[in-house]
Coordinates of C-alpha atoms in Angstrom, one line a residue:
M1 CA 2.6 12.1 -11.8
A2 CA 2.5 13.9 -8.4
R3 CA 5.9 14.7 -6.9
S4 CA 7.0 13.7 -3.5
E5 CA 9.0 16.2 -1.3
F6 CA 9.8 13.5 1.2
F7 CA 11.5 10.8 -0.9
Y8 CA 14.3 11.2 -3.2
P9 CA 13.8 15.0 -3.9
V10 CA 16.7 15.1 -6.4
L11 CA 15.0 12.2 -8.4
A12 CA 11.5 13.7 -8.2
G13 CA 9.8 13.4 -11.4
V14 CA 12.6 11.3 -12.8
V15 CA 12.3 7.7 -14.0
V16 CA 15.3 5.5 -13.2
C17 CA 15.8 2.2 -15.0
S18 CA 18.3 -0.5 -14.8
L19 CA 18.6 -4.0 -16.1
A20 CA 20.0 -7.1 -14.2
G21 CA 19.2 -10.5 -15.6
G22 CA 16.1 -9.4 -17.5
V23 CA 14.7 -7.4 -14.6
A24 CA 13.7 -3.8 -15.0
M25 CA 13.3 -1.2 -12.2
V26 CA 11.6 2.1 -12.2
L27 CA 11.4 4.7 -9.3
A28 CA 7.9 6.1 -9.2
Q29 CA 6.6 8.7 -6.8
G30 CA 3.2 10.1 -6.0
S31 CA 0.8 10.9 -3.2
T32 CA -2.7 9.8 -2.3
P33 CA -5.8 12.0 -1.8
L34 CA -8.2 11.5 1.1
A35 CA -10.8 9.9 -1.1
M36 CA -8.6 7.2 -2.5
Q37 CA -10.5 3.9 -3.2
R38 CA -9.6 1.0 -1.0
P39 CA -9.5 -2.7 -2.0
K40 CA -11.8 -5.1 0.0
A41 CA -8.9 -6.8 1.7
R42 CA -8.0 -4.3 4.4
S43 CA -7.7 -4.4 8.1
A44 CA -10.4 -3.2 10.5
L45 CA -8.2 -1.7 13.2
A46 CA -10.2 0.9 15.1
K47 CA -8.5 4.1 16.2
S48 CA -5.1 3.2 14.9
P49 CA -2.6 4.6 12.5
L50 CA -3.4 1.6 10.1
A51 CA -7.2 1.9 10.3
A52 CA -8.9 1.8 6.8
Q53 CA -10.1 5.2 5.9
K54 CA -13.3 5.0 4.0
P55 CA -13.8 7.6 1.2
A56 CA -16.2 10.3 1.9
Q57 CA -19.4 10.1 -0.1
P58 CA -20.5 13.8 -0.7
A59 CA -24.2 14.3 -1.4
L60 CA -25.2 15.4 -4.9
Q61 CA -26.3 18.9 -4.8
G62 CA -27.7 21.4 -7.5
A63 CA -24.4 23.5 -7.3
A64 CA -21.4 21.9 -8.9
Q65 CA -18.7 20.9 -6.5
A66 CA -14.9 20.9 -6.8
A67 CA -13.4 17.7 -7.8
P68 CA -11.3 16.1 -5.1
A69 CA -7.5 15.9 -5.3
G70 CA -6.4 13.1 -7.6
S71 CA -9.2 13.5 -10.1
D72 CA -9.7 15.6 -13.3
P73 CA -12.3 18.4 -13.6
Q74 CA -14.9 15.8 -14.7
G75 CA -14.5 13.8 -11.5
A76 CA -12.6 10.8 -13.1
P77 CA -9.5 9.6 -10.9
K78 CA -6.3 10.3 -12.4
P79 CA -4.0 7.3 -13.0
S80 CA -1.9 6.5 -9.9
A81 CA 1.8 5.8 -10.0
F82 CA 0.8 2.1 -9.8
D83 CA -1.4 2.4 -12.9
E84 CA 1.5 4.0 -14.8
N85 CA 3.8 1.3 -13.8
I86 CA 1.6 -1.4 -15.1
S87 CA 1.0 0.6 -18.4
R88 CA 4.8 0.9 -18.8
S89 CA 5.6 -2.8 -18.1
G90 CA 3.0 -4.5 -20.3
I91 CA 1.8 -6.6 -17.5
K92 CA -1.8 -8.1 -18.1
T93 CA -2.7 -10.8 -15.7
C94 CA -1.6 -9.2 -12.5
A95 CA -2.5 -5.6 -13.6
K96 CA -5.7 -5.2 -11.5
G97 CA -4.2 -7.2 -8.5
Y98 CA -0.9 -5.1 -8.4
V99 CA -2.9 -1.8 -8.5
G100 CA -5.3 -3.1 -5.8
L101 CA -2.5 -4.0 -3.6
G102 CA -0.7 -0.7 -4.1
Q103 CA -3.8 1.2 -3.0
G104 CA -4.0 -1.1 0.0
V105 CA -0.6 -0.5 1.2
I106 CA -0.6 3.3 0.9
P107 CA -2.7 5.2 3.4
A108 CA -4.8 8.2 2.4
Q109 CA -3.2 11.5 2.4
S110 CA 0.4 10.2 2.0
E111 CA 3.5 10.8 0.0
F112 CA 5.3 7.9 -1.3
A113 CA 8.1 6.6 -3.5
A114 CA 8.0 3.2 -5.0
L115 CA 10.7 1.0 -6.6
F116 CA 8.8 -1.0 -9.3
Q117 CA 10.5 -4.3 -10.4
W118 CA 9.4 -6.6 -13.2
N119 CA 10.8 -8.9 -15.9
K120 CA 11.4 -6.8 -18.9
E121 CA 11.5 -9.7 -21.4
N122 CA 8.4 -11.7 -20.2
A123 CA 6.5 -9.3 -18.0
D124 CA 3.2 -11.2 -18.1
T125 CA 4.6 -14.6 -17.0
H126 CA 6.6 -13.4 -14.3
S127 CA 6.2 -11.8 -10.8
V128 CA 6.1 -8.0 -10.1
Q129 CA 7.3 -6.5 -7.0
S130 CA 7.5 -2.9 -5.5
L131 CA 9.4 -1.6 -2.4
V132 CA 7.5 1.3 -1.0
G133 CA 8.7 4.3 1.3
I134 CA 5.7 6.2 2.7
R135 CA 5.5 9.4 4.6
S136 CA 2.0 9.4 6.3
S137 CA 0.9 11.6 9.4
D138 CA 4.6 12.6 10.1
Q139 CA 5.6 8.9 10.3
N140 CA 8.0 6.9 8.1
V141 CA 6.3 3.7 6.8
A142 CA 7.5 0.9 4.7
G143 CA 5.7 -1.4 2.4
V144 CA 6.3 -4.3 0.0
I145 CA 3.8 -5.4 -2.8
F146 CA 4.3 -8.8 -4.6
A147 CA 2.2 -10.3 -7.2
A148 CA 2.6 -13.3 -9.6
P149 CA 0.5 -15.0 -12.4
V150 CA -0.6 -18.5 -11.1
G151 CA -2.7 -20.7 -13.3
G152 CA -4.3 -18.0 -15.4
A153 CA -5.1 -15.9 -12.2
C154 CA -3.1 -13.5 -10.1
E155 CA -2.0 -14.1 -6.4
G156 CA -0.3 -11.4 -4.4
Q157 CA 0.4 -10.0 -1.0
F158 CA 1.3 -6.6 0.7
V159 CA 3.2 -6.0 3.8
R160 CA 3.1 -2.6 5.6
V161 CA 5.3 -1.8 8.5
T162 CA 4.4 1.1 10.8
P163 CA 6.1 2.2 14.0
V164 CA 3.7 3.4 16.8
A165 CA 4.5 5.3 19.9
S166 CA 2.6 2.8 22.3
S167 CA 3.1 -0.6 23.7
C168 CA 2.0 -3.5 21.7
S169 CA -0.5 -4.4 24.4
A170 CA -2.0 -0.9 24.4
F171 CA -2.2 -0.9 20.5
A172 CA -4.0 -4.3 20.7
R173 CA -6.5 -2.9 23.1
E174 CA -7.4 -0.3 20.4
M175 CA -8.1 -2.9 17.7
N176 CA -11.5 -4.1 16.6
P177 CA -12.8 -6.2 19.6
K178 CA -13.7 -8.9 17.1
S179 CA -10.0 -9.5 16.0
T180 CA -8.6 -12.7 17.3
V181 CA -5.1 -13.9 18.2
Q182 CA -4.1 -16.7 15.7
A183 CA -0.8 -17.5 17.3
N184 CA 2.0 -16.3 19.4
L185 CA 5.4 -16.4 17.5
G186 CA 7.6 -16.2 20.6
Q187 CA 6.7 -12.8 22.0
I188 CA 5.0 -11.6 18.8
P189 CA 1.3 -12.2 18.5
V190 CA -0.4 -12.8 15.1
I191 CA -3.8 -11.3 15.1
A192 CA -6.5 -11.9 12.5
T193 CA -8.7 -9.1 11.5
T194 CA -12.3 -9.4 10.7
D195 CA -11.9 -8.7 6.9
G196 CA -8.7 -10.8 6.1
P197 CA -5.4 -9.2 6.7
Q198 CA -3.2 -10.4 9.7
V199 CA -1.3 -8.2 12.0
L200 CA 1.9 -9.0 13.8
L201 CA 2.7 -6.8 16.9
V202 CA 6.5 -6.5 17.4
P203 CA 7.6 -5.1 20.7
A204 CA 10.2 -2.3 20.3
G205 CA 10.5 -1.2 23.9
E206 CA 8.2 -0.4 26.8
S207 CA 6.4 2.3 24.9
A208 CA 6.9 1.5 21.3
C209 CA 5.5 -1.2 18.9
T210 CA 6.2 -2.1 15.2
V211 CA 2.9 -3.0 13.5
V212 CA 3.2 -5.3 10.6
L213 CA 0.1 -5.5 8.4
V214 CA 0.0 -8.4 6.0
G215 CA -2.8 -8.7 3.2
R216 CA -3.3 -11.3 0.6
V217 CA -5.4 -11.3 -2.6
T218 CA -6.2 -13.8 -5.4
L219 CA -7.8 -12.4 -8.7

């Protein structure tokens, strides 16, 4: 597992477990390469710190190319911290959904630490949750991942909270023009993006805004 120099450096590379009422917790750390695959449920926010970054597709050439960060010499991606958490826990129904949500909440080229929480006694019949601290583009970003088995399927959500150094109105103007305002919760607009996730713009002063991205998935 890749180590983070931004979060909990004393515990880097160390797994911390505790039990409370059958709930197990593990601190996992890692980083994301530029070409990290993204799940489909992502926001189309143009020119914003939350814009989905599509992985580059290098053309195949006669000469061998170096494997990107986060992959082995044969080009296969290394297991992420989220994959390792799932393998450790024994979760089956929400394994794919949880990993996909984890990939959705972490921007490319980021360092992160995730507190993974699951039911140790009956992992596959209970919810799984991660609290995530992210360092991306010199910003501190917070995230939450939650998934639960429902009727043989898995339903889950992620939330990502990003502070931006611009007003909410200026940020909204930079979003995809096809995004629409669904509602106004007092002074907080709820904006629907073209590919599913919702965005809340929380004013934090004349030149600051907190952008809350919420995505939902059913698998």
